[in-house]
mmCIF file of C-alpha atoms and ligand atoms in Angstrom:
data_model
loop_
_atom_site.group_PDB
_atom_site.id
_atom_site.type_symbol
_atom_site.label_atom_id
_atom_site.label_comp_id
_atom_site.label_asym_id
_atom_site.label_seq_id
_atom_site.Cartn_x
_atom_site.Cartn_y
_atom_site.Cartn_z
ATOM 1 C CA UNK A 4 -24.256 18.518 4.948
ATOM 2 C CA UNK A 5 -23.936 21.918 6.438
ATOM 3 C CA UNK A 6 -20.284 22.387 6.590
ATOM 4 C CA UNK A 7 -18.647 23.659 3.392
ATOM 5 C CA UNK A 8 -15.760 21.593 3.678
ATOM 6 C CA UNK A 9 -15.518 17.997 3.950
ATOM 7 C CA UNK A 10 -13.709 15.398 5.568
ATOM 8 C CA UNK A 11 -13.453 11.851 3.850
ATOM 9 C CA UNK A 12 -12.298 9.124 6.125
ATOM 10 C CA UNK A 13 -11.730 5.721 3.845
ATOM 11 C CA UNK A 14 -11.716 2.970 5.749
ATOM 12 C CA UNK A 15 -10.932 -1.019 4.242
ATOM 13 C CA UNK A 16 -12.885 -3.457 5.405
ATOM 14 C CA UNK A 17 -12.250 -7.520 4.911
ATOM 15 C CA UNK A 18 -13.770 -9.693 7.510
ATOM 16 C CA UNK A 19 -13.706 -7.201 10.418
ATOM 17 C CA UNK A 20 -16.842 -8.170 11.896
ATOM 18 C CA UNK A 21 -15.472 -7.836 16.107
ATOM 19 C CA UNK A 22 -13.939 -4.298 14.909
ATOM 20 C CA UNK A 23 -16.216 -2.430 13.063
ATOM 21 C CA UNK A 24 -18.887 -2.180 15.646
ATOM 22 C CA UNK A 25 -15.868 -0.327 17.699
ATOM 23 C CA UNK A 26 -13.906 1.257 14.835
ATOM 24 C CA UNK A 27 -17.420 2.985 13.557
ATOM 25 C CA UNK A 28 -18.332 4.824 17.373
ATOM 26 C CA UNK A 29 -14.809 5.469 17.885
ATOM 27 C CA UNK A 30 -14.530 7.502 14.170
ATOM 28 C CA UNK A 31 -17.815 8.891 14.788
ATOM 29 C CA UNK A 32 -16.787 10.327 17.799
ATOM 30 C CA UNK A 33 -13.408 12.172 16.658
ATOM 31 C CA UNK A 34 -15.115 13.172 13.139
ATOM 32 C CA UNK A 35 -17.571 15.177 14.843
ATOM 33 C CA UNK A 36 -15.178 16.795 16.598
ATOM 34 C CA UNK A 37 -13.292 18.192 13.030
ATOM 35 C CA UNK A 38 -16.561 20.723 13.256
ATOM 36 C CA UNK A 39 -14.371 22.668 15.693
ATOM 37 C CA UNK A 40 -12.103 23.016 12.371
ATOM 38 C CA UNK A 41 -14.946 23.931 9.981
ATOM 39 C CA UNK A 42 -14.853 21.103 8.101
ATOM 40 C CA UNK A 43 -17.592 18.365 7.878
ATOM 41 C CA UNK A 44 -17.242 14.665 7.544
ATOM 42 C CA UNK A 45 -18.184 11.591 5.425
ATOM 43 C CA UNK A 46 -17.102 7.693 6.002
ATOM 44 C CA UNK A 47 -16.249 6.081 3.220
ATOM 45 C CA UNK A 48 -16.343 2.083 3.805
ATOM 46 C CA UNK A 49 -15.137 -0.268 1.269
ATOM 47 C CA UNK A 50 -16.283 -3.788 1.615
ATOM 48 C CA UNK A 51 -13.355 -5.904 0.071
ATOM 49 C CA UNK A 52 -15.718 -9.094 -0.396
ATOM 50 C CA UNK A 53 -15.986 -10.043 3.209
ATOM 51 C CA UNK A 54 -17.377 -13.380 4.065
ATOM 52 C CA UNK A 55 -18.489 -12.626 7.451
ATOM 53 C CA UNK A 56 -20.926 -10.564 8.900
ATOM 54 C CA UNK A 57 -19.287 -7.171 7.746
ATOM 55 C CA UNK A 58 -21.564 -6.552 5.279
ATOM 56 C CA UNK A 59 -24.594 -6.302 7.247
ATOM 57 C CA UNK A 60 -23.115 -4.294 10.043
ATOM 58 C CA UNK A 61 -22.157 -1.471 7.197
ATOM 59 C CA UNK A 62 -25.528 -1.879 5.652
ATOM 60 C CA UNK A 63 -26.770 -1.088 9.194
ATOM 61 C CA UNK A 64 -24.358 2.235 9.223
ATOM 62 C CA UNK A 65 -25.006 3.375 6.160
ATOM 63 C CA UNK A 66 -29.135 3.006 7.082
ATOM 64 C CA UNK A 67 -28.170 4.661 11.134
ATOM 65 C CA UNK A 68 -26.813 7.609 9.406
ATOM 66 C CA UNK A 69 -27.559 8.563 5.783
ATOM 67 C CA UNK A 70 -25.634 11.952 6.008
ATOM 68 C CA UNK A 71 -22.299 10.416 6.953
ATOM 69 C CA UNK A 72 -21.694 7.002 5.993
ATOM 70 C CA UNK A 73 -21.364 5.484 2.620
ATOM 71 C CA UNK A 74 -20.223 1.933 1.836
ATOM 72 C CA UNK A 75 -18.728 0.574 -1.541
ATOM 73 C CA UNK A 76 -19.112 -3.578 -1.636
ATOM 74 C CA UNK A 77 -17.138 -5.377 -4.436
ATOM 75 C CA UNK A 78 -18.141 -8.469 -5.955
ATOM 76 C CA UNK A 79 -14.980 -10.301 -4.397
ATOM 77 C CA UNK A 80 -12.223 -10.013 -2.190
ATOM 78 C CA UNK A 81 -9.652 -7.369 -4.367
ATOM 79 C CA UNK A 82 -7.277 -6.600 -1.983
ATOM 80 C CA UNK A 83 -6.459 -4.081 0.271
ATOM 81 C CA UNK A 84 -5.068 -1.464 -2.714
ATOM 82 C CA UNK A 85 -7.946 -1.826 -4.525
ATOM 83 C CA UNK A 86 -10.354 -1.174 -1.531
ATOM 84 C CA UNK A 87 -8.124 2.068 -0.929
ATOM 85 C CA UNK A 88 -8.293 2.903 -4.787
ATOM 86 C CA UNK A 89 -12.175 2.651 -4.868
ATOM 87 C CA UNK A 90 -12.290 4.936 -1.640
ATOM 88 C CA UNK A 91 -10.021 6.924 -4.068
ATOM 89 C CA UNK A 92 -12.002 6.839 -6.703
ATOM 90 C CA UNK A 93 -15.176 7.718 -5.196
ATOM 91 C CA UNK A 94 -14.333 10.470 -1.883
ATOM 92 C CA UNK A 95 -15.815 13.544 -2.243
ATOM 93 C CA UNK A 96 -13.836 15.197 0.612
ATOM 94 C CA UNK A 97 -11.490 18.047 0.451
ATOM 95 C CA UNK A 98 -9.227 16.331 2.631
ATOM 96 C CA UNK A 99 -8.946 12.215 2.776
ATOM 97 C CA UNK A 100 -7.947 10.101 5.424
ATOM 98 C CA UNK A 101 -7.323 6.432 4.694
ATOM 99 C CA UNK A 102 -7.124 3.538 7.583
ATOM 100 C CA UNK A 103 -7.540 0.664 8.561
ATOM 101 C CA UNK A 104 -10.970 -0.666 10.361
ATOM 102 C CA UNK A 105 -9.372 -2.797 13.178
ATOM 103 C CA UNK A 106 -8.459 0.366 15.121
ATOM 104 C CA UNK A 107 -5.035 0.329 14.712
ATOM 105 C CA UNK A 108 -4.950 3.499 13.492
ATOM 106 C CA UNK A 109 -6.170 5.786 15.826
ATOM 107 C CA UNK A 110 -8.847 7.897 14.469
ATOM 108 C CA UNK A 111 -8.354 10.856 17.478
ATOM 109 C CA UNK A 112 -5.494 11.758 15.354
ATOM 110 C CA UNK A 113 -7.625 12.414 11.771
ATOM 111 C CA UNK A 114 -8.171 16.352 13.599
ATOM 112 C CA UNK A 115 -4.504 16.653 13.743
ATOM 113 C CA UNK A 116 -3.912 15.610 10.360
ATOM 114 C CA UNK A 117 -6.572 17.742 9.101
ATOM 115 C CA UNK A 118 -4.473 20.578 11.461
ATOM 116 C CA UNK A 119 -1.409 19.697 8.992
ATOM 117 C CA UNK A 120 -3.638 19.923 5.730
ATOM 118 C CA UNK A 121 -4.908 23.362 7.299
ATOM 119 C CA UNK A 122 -1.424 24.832 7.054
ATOM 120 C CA UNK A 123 -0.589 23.850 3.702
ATOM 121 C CA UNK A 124 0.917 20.314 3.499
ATOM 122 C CA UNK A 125 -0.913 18.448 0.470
ATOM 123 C CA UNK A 126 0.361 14.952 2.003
ATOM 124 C CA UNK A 127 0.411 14.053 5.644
ATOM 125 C CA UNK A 128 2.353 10.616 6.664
ATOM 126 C CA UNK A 129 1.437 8.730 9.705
ATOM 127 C CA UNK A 130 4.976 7.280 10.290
ATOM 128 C CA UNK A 131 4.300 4.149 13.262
ATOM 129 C CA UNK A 132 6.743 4.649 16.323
ATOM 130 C CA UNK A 133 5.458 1.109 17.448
ATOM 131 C CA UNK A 134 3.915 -1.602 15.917
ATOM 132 C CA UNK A 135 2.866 -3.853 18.861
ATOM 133 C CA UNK A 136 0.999 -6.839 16.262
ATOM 134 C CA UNK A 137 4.197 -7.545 14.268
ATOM 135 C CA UNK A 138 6.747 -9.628 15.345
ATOM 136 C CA UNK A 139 10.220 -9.949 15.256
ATOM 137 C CA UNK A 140 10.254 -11.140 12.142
ATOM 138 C CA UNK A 141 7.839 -8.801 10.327
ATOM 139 C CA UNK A 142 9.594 -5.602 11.639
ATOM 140 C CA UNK A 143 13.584 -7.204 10.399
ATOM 141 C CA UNK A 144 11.858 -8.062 7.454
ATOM 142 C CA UNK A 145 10.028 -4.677 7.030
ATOM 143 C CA UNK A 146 13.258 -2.483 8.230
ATOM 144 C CA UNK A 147 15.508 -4.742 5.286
ATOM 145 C CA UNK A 148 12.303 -3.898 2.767
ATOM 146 C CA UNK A 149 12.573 -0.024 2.950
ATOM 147 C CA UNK A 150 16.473 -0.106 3.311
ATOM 148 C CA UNK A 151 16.134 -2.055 -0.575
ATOM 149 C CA UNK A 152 13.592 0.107 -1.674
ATOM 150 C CA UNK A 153 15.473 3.292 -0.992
ATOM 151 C CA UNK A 154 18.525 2.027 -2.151
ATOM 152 C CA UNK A 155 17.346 0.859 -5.818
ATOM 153 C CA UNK A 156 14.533 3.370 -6.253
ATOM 154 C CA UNK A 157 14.948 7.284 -7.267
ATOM 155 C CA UNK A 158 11.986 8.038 -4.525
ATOM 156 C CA UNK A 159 12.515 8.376 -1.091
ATOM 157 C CA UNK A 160 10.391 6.487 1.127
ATOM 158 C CA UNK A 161 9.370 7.132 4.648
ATOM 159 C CA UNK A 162 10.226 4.478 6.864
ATOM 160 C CA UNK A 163 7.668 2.840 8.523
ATOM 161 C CA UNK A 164 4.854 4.948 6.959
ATOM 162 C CA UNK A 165 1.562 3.271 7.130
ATOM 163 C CA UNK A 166 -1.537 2.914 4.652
ATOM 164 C CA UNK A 167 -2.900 5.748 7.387
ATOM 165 C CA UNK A 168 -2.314 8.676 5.568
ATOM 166 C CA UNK A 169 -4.124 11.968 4.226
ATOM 167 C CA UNK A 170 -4.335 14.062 0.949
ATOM 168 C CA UNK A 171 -5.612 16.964 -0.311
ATOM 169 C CA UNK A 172 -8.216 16.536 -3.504
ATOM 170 C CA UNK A 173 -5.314 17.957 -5.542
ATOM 171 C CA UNK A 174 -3.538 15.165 -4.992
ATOM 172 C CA UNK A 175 -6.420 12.710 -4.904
ATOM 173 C CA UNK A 176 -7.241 13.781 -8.597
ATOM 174 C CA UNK A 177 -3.384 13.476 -9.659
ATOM 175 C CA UNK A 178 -3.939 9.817 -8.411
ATOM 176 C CA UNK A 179 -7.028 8.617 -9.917
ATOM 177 C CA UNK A 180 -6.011 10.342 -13.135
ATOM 178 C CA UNK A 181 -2.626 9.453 -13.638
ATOM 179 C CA UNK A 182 -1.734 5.983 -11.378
ATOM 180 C CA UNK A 183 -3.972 3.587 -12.429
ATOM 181 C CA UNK A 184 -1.107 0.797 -12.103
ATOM 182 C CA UNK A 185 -2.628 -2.855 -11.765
ATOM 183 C CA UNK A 186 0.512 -3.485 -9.556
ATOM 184 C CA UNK A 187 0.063 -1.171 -6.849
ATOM 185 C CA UNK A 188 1.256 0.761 -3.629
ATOM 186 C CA UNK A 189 -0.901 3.329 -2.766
ATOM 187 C CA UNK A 190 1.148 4.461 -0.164
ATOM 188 C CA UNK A 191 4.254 4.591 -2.267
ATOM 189 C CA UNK A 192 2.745 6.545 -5.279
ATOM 190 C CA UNK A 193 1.494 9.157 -2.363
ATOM 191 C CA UNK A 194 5.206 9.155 -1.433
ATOM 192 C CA UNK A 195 6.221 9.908 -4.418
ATOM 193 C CA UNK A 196 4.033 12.193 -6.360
ATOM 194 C CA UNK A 197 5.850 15.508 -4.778
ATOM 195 C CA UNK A 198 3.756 18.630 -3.277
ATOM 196 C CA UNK A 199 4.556 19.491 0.399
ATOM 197 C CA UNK A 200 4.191 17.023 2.654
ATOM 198 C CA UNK A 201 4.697 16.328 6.404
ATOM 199 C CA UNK A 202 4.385 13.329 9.288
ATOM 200 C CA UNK A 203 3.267 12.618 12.163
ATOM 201 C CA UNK A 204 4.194 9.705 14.467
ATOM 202 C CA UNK A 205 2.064 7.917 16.015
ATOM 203 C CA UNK A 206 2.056 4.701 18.023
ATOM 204 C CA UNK A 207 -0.216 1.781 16.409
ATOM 205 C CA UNK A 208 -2.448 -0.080 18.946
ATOM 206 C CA UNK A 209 -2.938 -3.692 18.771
ATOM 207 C CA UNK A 210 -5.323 -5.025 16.434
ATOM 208 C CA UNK A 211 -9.073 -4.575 17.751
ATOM 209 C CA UNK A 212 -9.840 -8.296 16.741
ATOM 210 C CA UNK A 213 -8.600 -10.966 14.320
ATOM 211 C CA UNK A 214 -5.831 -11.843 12.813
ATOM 212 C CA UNK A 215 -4.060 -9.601 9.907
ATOM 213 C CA UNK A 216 -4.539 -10.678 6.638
ATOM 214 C CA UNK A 217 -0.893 -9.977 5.172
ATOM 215 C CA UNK A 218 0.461 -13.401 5.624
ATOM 216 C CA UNK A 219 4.768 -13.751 5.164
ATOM 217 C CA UNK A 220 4.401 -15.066 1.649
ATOM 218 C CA UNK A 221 1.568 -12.060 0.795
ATOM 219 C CA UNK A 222 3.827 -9.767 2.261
ATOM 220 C CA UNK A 223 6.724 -11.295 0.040
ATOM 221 C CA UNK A 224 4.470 -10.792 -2.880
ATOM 222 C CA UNK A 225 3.443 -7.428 -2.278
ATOM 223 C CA UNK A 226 7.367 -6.391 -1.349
ATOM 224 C CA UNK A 227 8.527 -7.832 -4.395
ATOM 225 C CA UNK A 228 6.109 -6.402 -6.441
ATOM 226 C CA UNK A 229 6.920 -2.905 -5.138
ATOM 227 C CA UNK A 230 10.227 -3.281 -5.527
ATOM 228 C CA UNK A 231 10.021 -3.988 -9.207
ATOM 229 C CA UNK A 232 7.436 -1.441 -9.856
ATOM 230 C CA UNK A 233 9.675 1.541 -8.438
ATOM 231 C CA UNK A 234 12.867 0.632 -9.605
ATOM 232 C CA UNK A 235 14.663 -0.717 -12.955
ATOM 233 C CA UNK A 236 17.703 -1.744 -10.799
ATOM 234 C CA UNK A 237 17.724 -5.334 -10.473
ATOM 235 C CA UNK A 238 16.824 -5.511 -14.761
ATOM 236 C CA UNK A 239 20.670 -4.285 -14.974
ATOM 237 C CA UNK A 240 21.648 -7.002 -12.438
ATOM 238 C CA UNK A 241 22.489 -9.659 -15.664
ATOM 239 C CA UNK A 242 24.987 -6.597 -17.045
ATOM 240 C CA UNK A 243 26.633 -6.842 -13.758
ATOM 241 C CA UNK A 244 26.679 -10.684 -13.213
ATOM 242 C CA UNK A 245 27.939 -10.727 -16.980
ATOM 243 C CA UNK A 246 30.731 -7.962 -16.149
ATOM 244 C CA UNK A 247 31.805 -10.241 -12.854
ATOM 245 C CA UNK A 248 31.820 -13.246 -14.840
ATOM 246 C CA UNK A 249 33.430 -11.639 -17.619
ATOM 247 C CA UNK A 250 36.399 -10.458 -15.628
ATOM 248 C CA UNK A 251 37.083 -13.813 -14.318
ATOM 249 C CA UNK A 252 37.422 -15.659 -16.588
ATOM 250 C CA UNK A 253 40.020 -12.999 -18.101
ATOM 251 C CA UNK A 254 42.262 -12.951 -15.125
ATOM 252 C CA UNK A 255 41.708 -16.922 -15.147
ATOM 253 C CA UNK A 256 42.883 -16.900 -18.782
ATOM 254 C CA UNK A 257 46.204 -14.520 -18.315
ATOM 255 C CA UNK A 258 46.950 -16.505 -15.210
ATOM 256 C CA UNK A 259 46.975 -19.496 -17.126
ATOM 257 C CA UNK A 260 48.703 -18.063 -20.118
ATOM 258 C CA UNK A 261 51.396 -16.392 -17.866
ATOM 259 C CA UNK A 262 51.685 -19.352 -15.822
ATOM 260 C CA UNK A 263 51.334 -22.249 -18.681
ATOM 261 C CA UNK A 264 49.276 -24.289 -15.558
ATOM 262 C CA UNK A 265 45.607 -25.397 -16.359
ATOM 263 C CA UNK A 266 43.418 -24.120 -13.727
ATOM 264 C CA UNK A 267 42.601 -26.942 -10.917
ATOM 265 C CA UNK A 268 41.175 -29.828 -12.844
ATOM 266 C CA UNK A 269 38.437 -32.387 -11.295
ATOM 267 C CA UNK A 270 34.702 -32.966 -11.613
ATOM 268 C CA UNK A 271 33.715 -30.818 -8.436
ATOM 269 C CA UNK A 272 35.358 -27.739 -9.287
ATOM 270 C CA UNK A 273 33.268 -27.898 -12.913
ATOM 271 C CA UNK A 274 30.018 -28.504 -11.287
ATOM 272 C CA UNK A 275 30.644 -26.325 -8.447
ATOM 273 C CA UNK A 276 31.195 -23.224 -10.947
ATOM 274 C CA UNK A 277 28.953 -24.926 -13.493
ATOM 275 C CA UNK A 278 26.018 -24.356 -10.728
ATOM 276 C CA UNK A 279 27.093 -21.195 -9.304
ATOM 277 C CA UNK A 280 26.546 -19.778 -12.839
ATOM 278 C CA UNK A 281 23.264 -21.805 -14.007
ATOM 279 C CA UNK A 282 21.839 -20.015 -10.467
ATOM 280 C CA UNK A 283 23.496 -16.921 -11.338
ATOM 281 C CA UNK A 284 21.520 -17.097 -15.393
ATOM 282 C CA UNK A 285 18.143 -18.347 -14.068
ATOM 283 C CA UNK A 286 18.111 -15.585 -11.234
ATOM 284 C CA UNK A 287 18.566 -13.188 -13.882
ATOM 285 C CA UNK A 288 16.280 -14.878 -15.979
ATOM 286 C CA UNK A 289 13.588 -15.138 -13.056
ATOM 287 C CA UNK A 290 13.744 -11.261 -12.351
ATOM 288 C CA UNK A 291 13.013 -10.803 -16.368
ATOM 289 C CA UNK A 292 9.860 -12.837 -15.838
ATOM 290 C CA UNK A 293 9.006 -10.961 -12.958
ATOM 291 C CA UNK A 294 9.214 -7.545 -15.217
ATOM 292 C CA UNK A 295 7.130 -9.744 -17.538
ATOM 293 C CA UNK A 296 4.320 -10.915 -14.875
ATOM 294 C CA UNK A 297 3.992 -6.985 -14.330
ATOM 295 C CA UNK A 298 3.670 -5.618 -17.905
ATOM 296 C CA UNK A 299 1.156 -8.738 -18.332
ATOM 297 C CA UNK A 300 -0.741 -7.909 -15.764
ATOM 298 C CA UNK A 301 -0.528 -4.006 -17.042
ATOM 299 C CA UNK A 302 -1.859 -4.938 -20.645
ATOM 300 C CA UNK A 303 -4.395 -7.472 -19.543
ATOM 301 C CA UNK A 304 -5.728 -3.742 -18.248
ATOM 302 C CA UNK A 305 -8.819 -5.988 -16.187
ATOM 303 C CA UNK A 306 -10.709 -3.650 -13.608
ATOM 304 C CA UNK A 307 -9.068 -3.285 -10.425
ATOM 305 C CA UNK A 308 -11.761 -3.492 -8.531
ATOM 306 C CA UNK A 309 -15.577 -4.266 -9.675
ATOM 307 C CA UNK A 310 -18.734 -2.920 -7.407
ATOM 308 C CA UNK A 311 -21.413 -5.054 -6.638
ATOM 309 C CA UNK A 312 -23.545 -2.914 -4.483
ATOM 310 C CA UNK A 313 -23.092 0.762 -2.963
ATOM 311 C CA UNK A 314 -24.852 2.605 -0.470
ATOM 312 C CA UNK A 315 -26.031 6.571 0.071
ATOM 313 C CA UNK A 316 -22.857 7.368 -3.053
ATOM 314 C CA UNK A 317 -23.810 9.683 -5.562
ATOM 315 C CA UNK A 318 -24.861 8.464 -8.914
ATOM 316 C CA UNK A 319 -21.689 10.501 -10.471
ATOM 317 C CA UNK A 320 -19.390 9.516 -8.602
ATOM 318 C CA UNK A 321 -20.007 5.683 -9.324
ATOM 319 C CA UNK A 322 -16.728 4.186 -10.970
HETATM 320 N N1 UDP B 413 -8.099 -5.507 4.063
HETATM 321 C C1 UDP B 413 -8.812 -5.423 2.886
HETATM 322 N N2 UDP B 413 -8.654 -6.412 1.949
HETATM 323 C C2 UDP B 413 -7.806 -7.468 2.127
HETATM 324 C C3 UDP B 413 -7.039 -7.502 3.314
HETATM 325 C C4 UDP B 413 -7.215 -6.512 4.264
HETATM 326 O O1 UDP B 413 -9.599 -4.488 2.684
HETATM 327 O O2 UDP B 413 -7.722 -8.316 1.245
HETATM 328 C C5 UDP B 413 -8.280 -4.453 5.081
HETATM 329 C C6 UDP B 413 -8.486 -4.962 6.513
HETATM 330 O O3 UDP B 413 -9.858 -5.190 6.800
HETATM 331 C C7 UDP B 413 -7.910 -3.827 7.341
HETATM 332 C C8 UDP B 413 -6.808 -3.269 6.433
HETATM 333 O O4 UDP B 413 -7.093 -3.698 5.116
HETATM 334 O O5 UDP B 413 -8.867 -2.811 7.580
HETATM 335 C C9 UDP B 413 -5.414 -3.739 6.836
HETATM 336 O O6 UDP B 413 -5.377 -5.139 6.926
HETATM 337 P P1 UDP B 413 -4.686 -5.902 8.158
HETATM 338 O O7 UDP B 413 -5.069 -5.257 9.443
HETATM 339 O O8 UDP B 413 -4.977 -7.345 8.018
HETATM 340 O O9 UDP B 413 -3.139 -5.615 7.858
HETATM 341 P P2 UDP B 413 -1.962 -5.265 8.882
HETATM 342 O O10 UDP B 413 -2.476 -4.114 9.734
HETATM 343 O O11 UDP B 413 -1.721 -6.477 9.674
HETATM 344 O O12 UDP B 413 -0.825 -4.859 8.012
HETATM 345 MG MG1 MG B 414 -4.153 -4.059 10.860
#
């Protein structure tokens, strides 16, 4: 590469045969123009497993154009976080972009994020304006997630910031040295690990082809996960269930002693408080083994990600 500086644009790739065609011309395209602000470019594709014919289309880029394109394949399907770790892990960039390849983030804007990097912000947001694939009920559901989130967590997270997002090497080395969480949210830990940092807004097109691959119940998974990750909170919810129940039955037991009347007697009201407490104890109890799942999953400390194959990557940089 001529340029000095360079430009790494990660892009995650599961089944996205109909897009990537599209996706790779249209990134092409606005990464040559990022010569008009010195800096050069690489593509950095990680193949998350795909079944379909992904893999030979990126084989194809990566033979089309040595200079530019590299591809990481893993030996399964990992997930989206660890396709965006293994970008991560192996961008040689100054600056790095990461997005999606079903062109739903639009890669005309990577020049104006690399505008943002050029005046000093280490971490540059794309906050979505419009999301025109989800539904009603993914954007409730997404709007109650963050309004959680930043309610039980000491970060502050951006709502409706996407996993299209840039930052500096500084930051990229803070991340692959010190968040190597099994349970993970890229996005989040960019949110949180400090330096300046800026947003744009941006509406999201519709996806290229497809379907997404966050279903309700992965999307429950991953929100829960994140949750629990980034806050303590809900562990202190048994102190405060305890306190509640605590407190009633104290006033129940001065009423009664003041009063010398037994409290309404009768088989519903014992199994109607009977249950209402049993839920209250095994809700407490589940969010202890959710803790648990995570710390299991910590010290099991299994690669996030394993490579199968890689193309035009630099022996050292190979995870
Ligand atoms: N993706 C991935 N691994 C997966 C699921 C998705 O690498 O297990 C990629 C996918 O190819 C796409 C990006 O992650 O480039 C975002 O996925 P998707 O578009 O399905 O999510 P949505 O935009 O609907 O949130
Ligand atoms: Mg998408």
């Amino acid at each position: 590469m001529n340029l000095e500086k360079i430009c790494s644009v990660i892009v995650s790739v599961y089944n996205e045969e109909d897009s990537l065609e599209p996706f790779y011309r249209h990134c092409i395209q606005s990464c040559e123009k990022l010569q008009e602000l010195g800096y050069g470019y690489e593509i950095v594709f990680v193949n998350d497993g795909s079944q379909d014919k992904s893999a030979i289309l990126l084989e194809d880029f990566a033979e089309r154009d040595k200079e530019h394109v590299r591809v990481l394949s893993f030996s399964r399907n990992f997930g989206h976080e660890a396709a965006m770790t293994a970008g991560l892990d192996h961008a040689k960039g100054d600056f790095l972009v990461f997005m999606d390849a079903d062109l739903q983030h639009p890669p005309e804007l990577i020049s104006e994020m690399l505008k943002k990097f050029k005046e000093g912000y280490q971490v540059v947001s794309m906050v979505r304006t419009k999301n025109p694939s989800a539904g009603l009920v993914k954007n409730v559901t997404s709007a109650l997630f963050y309004w959680i989130l930043n309610h039980v967590s000491p970060v502050h997270f951006e709502e409706n910031a996407s996993d299209f997002f840039g930052i500096s090497k500084k930051v990229q080395e803070v991340l692959k040295k010190h968040y190597r969480e099994k349970v993970r949210y890229l996005r989040g830990f960019v949110q949180s690990v400090g330096f300046p940092k800026t947003s744009i807004r941006y509406e999201a097109a519709a996806r290229q082809a497809g379907q997404s691959h966050y279903s309700l119940s992965k999307l429950w998974r991953f929100s829960k996960n994140t949750l629990f990750t980034f806050s303590n909170l809900p562990l202190q919810l048994g102190i405060f269930a305890a306190i509640c129940s605590g407190g009633l039955g104290t006033l129940l037991l001065i009423y009664t002693l003041l009063t010398r009347k037994g409290a309404p007697s009768g088989y519903a009201t014992i199994v109607v408080v009977l249950c209402f407490m049993f839920a209250v104890l095994f809700f407490v109890i589940g969010i202890i083994g959710e803790y648990i799942a995570i710390l299991f999953e910590e010290l099991k400390d299994r690669p996030l990600y394993i490579l199968s194959d890689s193309k035009n990557i630099e022996e050292d940089s190979e995870a």
